[in-house]
Amino acid sequence: MSAASSQPVVTRFAPSPTGYLHIGGARTALFNWLYARGRGGKFLLRIEDTDRARSTPEATTAILQGMAWLGLDHDGDVISQFDGAARHAEVAHELLAAGKAYKCFSSQDEIQAFRDAAKAESKSTLFHSPWRDTDATDHPDVHYVVRIKAPQDGSTIIKDEVQGDVTIRNDQLDDMVLLRSDGTPVYMLAVVVDDHDMAVTHVIRGDDHLNNAARQMMIYNAMGWDVPVWAHIPLIFGGDGKKLSKRHGATGAEEYQAMGYPAAGMRNYLTRLGWSHGDDEFFTDAQARDWFDLKGIGKSPARFDFKKLESLCGQHIAQTGDAALQKEIIAYLAVSGKDALSAAQADGLLKGMYCLKERAKTFPELLDKAVFVLSQRPITPDEKAAKNLGDVSRGILKELTPHLHNVTWDRDSLEAVLNGFAEAQGTKFGKLAGPLRAALAGRAVTPSVFDMMLVLGQEESLARLSDAAA
RNA sequence: GGCCCGUUCGUCUAUCGGUUAGGACAUCUGGUUUUCAACCAGGAAAGAGGGGUUCAACUCCCCUACGGGCUGCCA
């Protein structure tokens, strides 16, 4: 085991700024965050922007926003990998000086020709540079790349916390390029140098990097550096078992935010996707931090299931404090481009939150249940509600209204009055509910009639009732 | 092509050689109810296939099938 296990934990998330924060990347970030936060360690963020053609500042912003939404706060400054280019090159030169790397003068055309030929003959396409052991006096005066001298026999064992020990024969490793012919470092070098310099102890990343770990270990070994603890986690698939892509719907974190899923529910779902702690399904952030470990991560890819996400989100909404929920909903409205709430609406929403949050899985759903408190008089009933406001119903409402003028406006009194009124009419309260919903909310589906009256208050409730009865 | 990884109910998963293979989401049935949701009770539902090892295999080994990854002067 590496020396890293006895040091304070340092993890990092290292996305490429070529687009939004992919939901799979978000989970990788979450795992790193959870691991570090649960152990009093540090969670670092490094933007892998060495591919200048594809990297954009907009993408970096999108990634930062996605992480902010999910509450994944990182320690220290955001590090740009590109900024470290000189240091990366320095390491390559160090390796060159130590005879652990060499200058290769083969042109890309030559290499390509070799690979094409090898492929045609179904032979290994690993390129063996003829320059590995040539004397400097034989070097031509042309551009060259710097390649590492890969070990030629034996094997490399990746001790992975998720995948177990993975053995790769060294003859499967080629003398990979460290510095391009223009002198710039490649990614494979940059990650290793950065992870070492940042003192990263645990590398938790997608398993598409599993094989790369063996290549990267060549650099660690050549430099005499400690190898970090590896944890290569499986990717997330769409519901059909294929790699999660646009046709599955949302792939960007901000899309989930715009769809109105609460961040806490998202964290819970993403944490549980591919990781388990016995039978625990619903948990708080504090529990997640306490429980999260590498051993609990599964080895097979998991499919994204919106139904389960919603179920978990519903539970989180129900457990979140009213004021915090109101704040999150206001933020949701802003990012999803919907109309902002007026001060009165925000106030009403907060007042009604106690009964709204019990019955919504997403913010749009909650807002839909909240129309009664967000609307102003006069209330225009929708089609279904209108059916409950026929002549007979209006007559009943007209008769009922006076009974509500002198009651104490609390649940018990209201229930007593309405039930008594129903009884007097020779009917049951259930019959009254439809017209009352229509009058109070203009809808056929609403929260409890009593809750609405309580939230709206006596004056407003009576006004709406009179409006409808008129 | 070569190398590497994976495969338990529809889905996420538990199990770490001996269990009636457990839970959750979804689904079905019944109940409660003031609409919707929620809630309560119950049901159906799984070890990819084939060989070994063992008294005993979902669990260990091998092969096959299927899925995925790597094999760049991309990250």
XYZ file of C-alpha atoms (C1' of nucleotides) in Angstrom:
545
model
C 0.000 0.000 0.000
C 1.188 3.478 -0.710
C 2.405 5.839 1.931
C -0.642 7.926 1.194
C -2.818 5.948 3.558
C -1.231 7.446 6.630
C -1.394 11.044 5.434
C -4.375 13.362 5.591
C -6.717 12.617 2.736
C -6.523 14.810 -0.353
C -8.845 14.132 -3.262
C -9.506 16.079 -6.411
C -11.992 16.408 -9.206
C -10.381 17.080 -12.566
C -12.884 17.794 -15.323
C -12.083 18.916 -18.842
C -13.779 22.225 -19.625
C -15.294 21.133 -22.903
C -18.958 21.368 -21.944
C -21.375 21.406 -19.052
C -20.874 19.333 -15.909
C -21.918 15.849 -16.978
C -24.033 14.021 -14.443
C -21.471 11.216 -14.373
C -18.748 13.747 -13.666
C -20.939 15.230 -10.963
C -21.079 11.864 -9.264
C -17.321 11.482 -9.520
C -16.950 14.905 -7.927
C -19.470 13.916 -5.258
C -17.584 10.745 -4.368
C -14.326 12.671 -4.064
C -16.020 15.339 -1.988
C -17.698 12.818 0.293
C -14.487 10.886 0.796
C -12.467 13.956 1.703
C -15.154 15.665 3.781
C -15.894 12.513 5.696
C -12.267 12.249 6.758
C -11.395 15.832 7.473
C -9.373 15.921 4.293
C -9.157 18.319 1.397
C -11.115 18.277 -1.823
C -9.344 20.047 -4.676
C -10.590 21.181 -8.062
C -8.368 21.190 -11.106
C -9.522 22.144 -14.566
C -7.813 20.020 -17.205
C -7.569 22.622 -19.887
C -4.437 21.530 -21.693
C -6.427 20.881 -24.845
C -6.558 24.509 -25.921
C -8.732 23.851 -28.923
C -11.572 22.306 -26.972
C -11.356 24.138 -23.661
C -13.590 27.144 -23.120
C -14.037 29.521 -20.206
C -17.802 29.099 -20.556
C -17.432 25.407 -19.843
C -15.383 26.130 -16.750
C -18.109 28.465 -15.544
C -20.753 25.831 -16.194
C -18.796 23.246 -14.227
C -18.306 25.637 -11.328
C -21.999 26.480 -11.298
C -22.977 22.835 -11.389
C -20.776 22.085 -8.433
C -22.045 25.095 -6.557
C -25.604 23.919 -7.063
C -24.757 20.488 -5.720
C -22.987 22.081 -2.789
C -19.646 20.505 -3.634
C -17.304 23.118 -2.239
C -13.629 22.692 -2.957
C -10.594 23.752 -0.970
C -8.188 26.352 -2.263
C -8.175 27.993 -5.663
C -9.403 26.395 -8.835
C -6.246 25.115 -10.471
C -5.673 25.402 -14.181
C -3.662 22.531 -15.529
C -2.501 24.620 -18.470
C -0.844 27.058 -16.081
C 1.461 24.294 -14.933
C 2.800 23.509 -18.389
C 6.295 24.744 -17.580
C 6.475 22.560 -14.479
C 5.208 19.539 -16.432
C 7.861 20.086 -19.088
C 10.457 20.451 -16.379
C 9.657 16.979 -15.108
C 9.976 15.589 -18.621
C 13.395 17.177 -18.923
C 14.371 15.772 -15.582
C 13.452 12.340 -16.831
C 15.371 13.003 -20.015
C 18.467 13.994 -18.057
C 18.158 10.900 -15.905
C 18.054 8.699 -18.988
C 14.513 7.589 -18.136
C 13.066 9.279 -21.179
C 14.431 9.942 -24.638
C 14.045 12.082 -27.718
C 12.141 10.397 -30.507
C 12.511 11.780 -34.028
C 10.004 9.544 -35.758
C 7.451 11.574 -37.670
C 3.731 11.179 -37.164
C 3.479 9.915 -40.735
C 6.019 7.192 -40.081
C 4.213 6.104 -36.953
C 0.875 6.139 -38.666
C 2.241 4.043 -41.515
C 3.588 1.557 -38.995
C 0.260 1.328 -37.223
C -1.674 0.876 -40.431
C 0.623 -1.938 -41.452
C 0.414 -3.591 -38.043
C -3.337 -3.395 -38.098
C -3.506 -4.901 -41.573
C -1.496 -7.853 -40.309
C -3.508 -8.048 -37.058
C -0.383 -7.413 -35.060
C 0.162 -5.217 -32.033
C -0.029 -1.558 -32.924
C 2.206 -0.520 -30.047
C 4.896 1.655 -31.543
C 8.498 0.854 -30.676
C 10.582 3.879 -31.403
C 13.951 3.221 -33.046
C 15.348 6.173 -31.112
C 15.051 4.704 -27.641
C 18.700 3.776 -27.358
C 20.412 5.776 -30.083
C 23.341 7.963 -29.256
C 22.841 11.718 -29.106
C 25.501 12.190 -31.795
C 23.192 10.395 -34.231
C 20.256 12.722 -33.550
C 18.971 14.668 -36.561
C 18.260 18.365 -36.267
C 14.475 18.162 -36.412
C 11.608 18.445 -33.966
C 11.234 15.545 -31.582
C 8.868 14.285 -28.961
C 10.023 13.115 -25.555
C 8.998 9.567 -24.738
C 9.281 7.743 -21.459
C 11.228 4.492 -21.415
C 8.596 1.946 -20.519
C 9.733 -1.108 -18.602
C 10.168 -3.932 -21.105
C 9.494 -6.917 -18.927
C 7.618 -7.743 -15.774
C 4.194 -6.353 -15.060
C 2.495 -3.467 -13.353
C -0.091 -4.062 -10.671
C -2.715 -1.403 -10.161
C -3.891 -1.789 -6.607
C -7.377 -0.435 -7.031
C -9.772 0.014 -4.114
C -12.762 -0.658 -6.315
C -11.497 -3.018 -8.984
C -9.077 -5.004 -6.863
C -5.572 -5.782 -8.081
C -5.352 -5.326 -11.812
C -2.262 -6.701 -13.469
C -1.040 -5.352 -16.800
C 1.955 -6.897 -18.519
C 4.541 -4.252 -19.202
C 4.919 -5.332 -22.812
C 1.427 -3.914 -23.259
C 2.722 -0.496 -22.346
C 4.409 1.634 -24.964
C 6.939 4.414 -24.647
C 4.264 7.030 -24.339
C 4.832 10.603 -25.329
C 5.527 13.043 -22.505
C 6.258 16.183 -24.503
C 4.851 16.930 -27.942
C 7.156 18.072 -30.734
C 6.276 21.669 -29.905
C 7.490 21.086 -26.371
C 4.092 21.094 -24.694
C 3.266 18.366 -22.160
C 0.561 15.812 -22.789
C -2.268 15.059 -20.399
C -0.792 11.805 -19.142
C 2.253 13.664 -17.812
C 0.305 16.639 -16.547
C -2.079 14.600 -14.363
C 0.733 12.770 -12.684
C 2.782 15.873 -11.996
C -0.234 17.820 -10.792
C -1.544 15.040 -8.582
C 1.910 14.688 -7.065
C 2.457 18.398 -6.597
C -1.003 18.841 -5.136
C -0.248 15.969 -2.756
C -3.323 14.059 -3.877
C -3.562 10.865 -1.845
C -6.653 9.279 -3.417
C -7.484 9.360 -7.099
C -11.176 8.596 -7.480
C -12.188 8.810 -11.135
C -14.081 7.045 -13.918
C -12.993 3.554 -14.825
C -12.244 4.709 -18.344
C -8.936 5.675 -16.753
C -8.202 2.266 -15.287
C -5.750 1.290 -18.005
C -4.233 4.747 -17.926
C -3.282 4.186 -14.310
C -0.680 1.665 -15.413
C 0.782 4.172 -17.847
C 0.783 6.878 -15.236
C 2.517 4.597 -12.780
C 5.490 4.549 -15.157
C 5.964 8.228 -14.458
C 5.476 7.904 -10.712
C 8.038 5.132 -10.644
C 10.519 6.924 -12.880
C 10.332 9.986 -10.629
C 10.444 7.923 -7.458
C 7.122 9.351 -6.306
C 4.515 7.661 -4.153
C 1.638 6.283 -6.156
C -1.758 7.509 -4.910
C -4.539 5.171 -3.852
C -6.560 4.369 -6.954
C -10.325 4.003 -7.060
C -11.748 3.630 -10.552
C -15.494 3.864 -10.450
C -17.889 2.529 -13.107
C -19.627 4.948 -15.431
C -23.331 5.791 -15.292
C -25.560 4.440 -18.057
C -28.927 5.521 -19.358
C -32.074 3.529 -18.606
C -31.424 1.318 -21.624
C -27.978 0.282 -20.429
C -26.146 2.347 -23.009
C -23.717 5.076 -22.210
C -25.600 8.078 -20.919
C -26.039 10.501 -23.770
C -28.265 13.315 -24.944
C -30.937 10.984 -26.241
C -31.576 9.761 -22.695
C -32.670 13.248 -21.819
C -30.663 15.292 -19.410
C -26.928 14.708 -19.114
C -25.861 18.063 -17.684
C -26.126 18.811 -13.984
C -27.711 22.186 -14.670
C -30.529 20.482 -16.541
C -31.481 18.632 -13.389
C -31.399 21.885 -11.517
C -33.661 23.440 -14.147
C -36.044 20.491 -13.898
C -36.485 21.355 -10.247
C -34.835 18.503 -8.403
C -33.580 19.596 -4.982
C -29.803 19.391 -4.613
C -30.054 17.269 -1.473
C -32.145 14.667 -3.263
C -29.762 14.712 -6.183
C -26.808 14.125 -3.872
C -28.588 11.295 -2.126
C -29.556 9.613 -5.392
C -26.170 10.028 -7.022
C -24.400 8.760 -3.911
C -26.591 5.674 -3.776
C -26.099 5.028 -7.482
C -23.239 2.585 -7.541
C -22.498 2.783 -3.846
C -24.221 1.194 -0.898
C -24.189 1.133 2.846
C -26.258 -1.924 3.613
C -29.924 -1.252 2.926
C -29.815 2.473 3.537
C -31.580 4.357 0.772
C -32.578 7.707 2.174
C -29.921 9.577 4.105
C -28.732 13.023 5.023
C -25.498 14.653 3.923
C -24.041 14.096 7.356
C -24.816 10.394 7.191
C -23.405 10.173 3.692
C -20.168 11.737 4.868
C -19.973 9.367 7.814
C -20.760 6.275 5.832
C -19.091 6.834 2.496
C -16.140 4.630 1.777
C -14.430 3.146 -1.242
C -15.303 -0.429 -0.271
C -18.985 0.260 -0.785
C -18.577 1.202 -4.432
C -19.866 -1.403 -6.876
C -17.870 -2.619 -9.844
C -20.558 -2.636 -12.485
C -22.085 0.344 -14.254
C -25.420 1.588 -12.901
C -28.380 2.811 -14.893
C -29.936 6.148 -14.202
C -33.500 5.816 -12.910
C -35.617 8.964 -12.807
C -38.358 7.311 -10.765
C -36.066 6.564 -7.903
C -34.522 10.010 -8.144
C -37.989 11.509 -7.806
C -38.917 9.302 -4.901
C -35.810 10.342 -2.996
C -36.315 13.992 -3.927
C -39.857 13.849 -2.575
C -38.558 12.632 0.748
C -35.910 15.323 0.885
C -38.362 18.078 0.051
C -40.613 16.861 2.845
C -37.742 16.954 5.313
C -36.286 20.302 4.375
C -37.084 23.347 6.478
C -39.710 25.697 5.057
C -37.473 28.733 4.750
C -34.642 26.776 3.147
C -37.076 25.278 0.665
C -38.480 28.659 -0.220
C -34.992 29.916 -0.888
C -34.137 26.954 -3.071
C -37.346 27.313 -5.051
C -36.663 30.967 -5.707
C -33.234 29.994 -7.013
C -34.799 27.270 -9.137
C -37.184 29.772 -10.678
C -34.265 31.992 -11.593
C -32.124 29.337 -13.266
C -34.996 27.739 -15.117
C -35.981 31.052 -16.634
C -39.408 31.178 -15.022
C -41.094 34.268 -13.639
C -39.813 35.338 -10.264
C -42.143 35.447 -7.276
C -43.454 38.747 -5.988
C -42.828 39.504 -2.325
C -46.409 38.561 -1.516
C -46.157 35.308 -3.435
C -42.876 34.386 -1.767
C -44.510 35.101 1.563
C -47.570 33.027 0.741
C -45.405 30.183 -0.474
C -43.547 30.149 2.804
C -46.790 30.211 4.749
C -48.186 27.285 2.822
C -44.951 25.335 2.643
C -45.854 23.026 5.510
C -48.642 21.432 3.551
C -47.112 21.736 0.106
C -43.835 19.993 0.780
C -45.492 16.787 1.887
C -46.828 16.146 -1.541
C -44.215 17.136 -4.122
C -41.306 15.302 -5.680
C -39.969 18.264 -7.607
C -40.212 22.037 -7.374
C -42.483 22.430 -10.409
C -44.808 19.906 -8.798
C -44.750 21.824 -5.540
C -45.371 25.096 -7.323
C -48.295 23.546 -9.116
C -49.874 22.597 -5.799
C -49.174 26.143 -4.643
C -51.207 27.970 -7.279
C -53.939 28.658 -4.776
C -51.630 30.798 -2.697
C -49.764 32.300 -5.637
C -52.902 33.463 -7.433
C -54.764 36.682 -6.842
C -58.463 37.379 -6.937
C -60.443 37.042 -8.944
C -59.749 33.347 -9.252
C -60.608 31.993 -12.665
C -61.501 28.312 -12.403
C -60.016 25.930 -14.936
C -62.219 23.574 -16.883
C -62.432 20.844 -14.291
C -62.986 23.257 -11.429
C -65.706 25.061 -13.352
C -67.723 21.864 -13.354
C -67.861 22.100 -9.585
C -69.263 25.582 -9.693
C -72.651 24.995 -11.211
C -75.800 26.734 -9.977
C -76.372 24.233 -7.218
C -72.830 24.480 -5.955
C -72.872 28.239 -6.042
C -76.067 28.187 -4.028
C -74.439 25.994 -1.442
C -71.430 28.265 -1.220
C -73.671 31.264 -0.800
C -75.407 29.576 2.055
C -72.198 28.430 3.636
C -70.347 31.722 3.624
C -72.229 33.366 6.499
C -71.347 30.421 8.739
C -67.686 31.267 8.287
C -67.926 34.848 9.376
C -67.851 34.329 13.081
C -65.641 31.307 13.559
C -62.269 31.134 15.136
C -59.979 30.634 12.149
C -58.263 27.437 13.178
C -58.424 23.908 11.912
C -60.684 22.474 14.590
C -63.283 25.198 14.338
C -63.317 25.106 10.558
C -63.719 21.362 10.532
C -66.564 21.630 12.991
C -68.356 24.280 10.966
C -67.938 22.600 7.596
C -68.849 19.155 8.824
C -71.844 20.569 10.674
C -72.930 22.459 7.585
C -72.632 19.351 5.452
C -74.672 17.395 7.906
C -77.337 20.057 7.958
C -77.480 19.835 4.190
C -77.956 16.108 4.482
C -74.682 15.409 2.785
C -71.075 14.730 3.588
C -68.128 17.066 3.616
C -66.759 15.271 0.570
C -69.533 16.848 -1.488
C -68.542 20.285 -0.353
C -64.857 19.811 -1.094
C -65.114 20.111 -4.869
C -66.857 23.495 -4.936
C -64.613 24.771 -2.159
C -61.482 23.794 -4.087
C -62.836 25.460 -7.182
C -63.638 28.626 -5.279
C -60.437 28.826 -3.300
C -57.959 27.626 -5.903
C -59.748 27.475 -9.217
C -58.571 23.893 -9.449
C -60.022 20.461 -8.911
C -56.784 19.129 -7.454
C -55.395 21.085 -4.521
C -54.022 20.668 -1.027
C -56.485 20.056 1.769
C -59.370 22.527 1.841
C -58.644 23.300 5.490
C -55.003 23.933 4.811
C -55.894 26.320 2.013
C -58.290 28.275 4.187
C -55.743 28.469 6.958
C -52.973 29.594 4.652
C -55.146 32.094 2.850
C -56.596 33.511 6.019
C -60.206 34.352 6.812
C -60.557 37.539 4.846
C -59.112 36.208 1.608
C -60.928 32.892 1.914
C -64.275 34.545 2.395
C -63.624 36.917 -0.477
C -62.889 34.040 -2.809
C -65.948 32.180 -1.648
C -68.142 35.216 -2.277
C -66.553 35.737 -5.688
C -67.385 32.192 -6.671
C -70.891 32.288 -5.244
C -71.778 35.490 -7.024
C -6.796 -7.466 -33.572
C -4.261 -7.103 -28.472
C -4.930 -5.982 -23.328
C -8.156 -4.704 -19.187
C -12.951 -4.454 -16.536
C -17.922 -5.931 -15.691
C -22.725 -9.461 -15.553
C -28.127 -10.984 -8.492
C -35.781 -9.185 -9.227
C -37.782 -4.259 -14.782
C -34.084 -0.662 -12.062
C -30.511 0.549 -7.795
C -28.509 -2.878 -4.562
C -27.487 -6.597 0.170
C -25.007 -11.240 0.519
C -18.398 -11.506 1.631
C -19.093 -21.087 0.854
C -24.220 -23.278 4.226
C -30.103 -17.604 3.997
C -37.281 -19.543 2.578
C -31.377 -14.975 -1.737
C -32.947 -9.360 2.004
C -34.190 -3.996 1.144
C -35.546 0.228 -1.981
C -37.816 2.384 -6.600
C -41.278 0.862 -10.171
C -45.479 -2.515 -10.754
C -50.084 -5.343 -9.132
C -54.054 -6.193 -5.206
C -56.655 -4.507 -0.901
C -57.339 -0.598 2.905
C -57.604 4.539 4.561
C -59.077 9.299 2.522
C -61.399 15.627 1.128
C -59.273 15.658 -4.908
C -54.023 14.593 -6.015
C -50.129 12.926 -3.359
C -48.983 10.585 0.944
C -49.792 6.533 4.141
C -50.874 1.190 5.767
C -51.262 -4.223 4.483
C -50.191 -7.903 1.003
C -48.483 -10.101 -3.902
C -45.504 -11.056 -8.176
C -40.368 -10.511 -9.429
C -33.301 -12.255 -9.698
C -27.942 -15.129 -9.324
C -26.114 -14.595 -18.280
C -24.802 -19.881 -20.193
C -21.491 -24.055 -19.600
C -17.702 -26.590 -17.070
C -14.842 -27.405 -12.692
C -13.085 -27.074 -7.046
C -15.911 -28.436 -2.532
C -19.754 -32.335 1.871
C -21.856 -27.529 0.165
C -21.338 -22.164 -4.567
C -24.656 -16.230 -6.250
C -20.044 -16.314 -3.568
C -13.587 -19.521 -5.606
C -11.296 -21.126 -10.715
C -11.755 -21.792 -16.225
C -14.370 -21.199 -20.914
C -18.305 -18.934 -23.820
C -21.842 -15.032 -24.669
C -23.095 -10.118 -23.975
C -21.767 -5.051 -22.383
C -17.922 -1.416 -21.502
C -12.923 0.686 -21.529
C -7.862 1.371 -23.262
C -4.763 0.669 -27.366
C -3.110 9.187 -29.990
C 2.164 14.285 -30.479
C -7.219 13.950 -27.070
C -8.420 14.502 -22.110
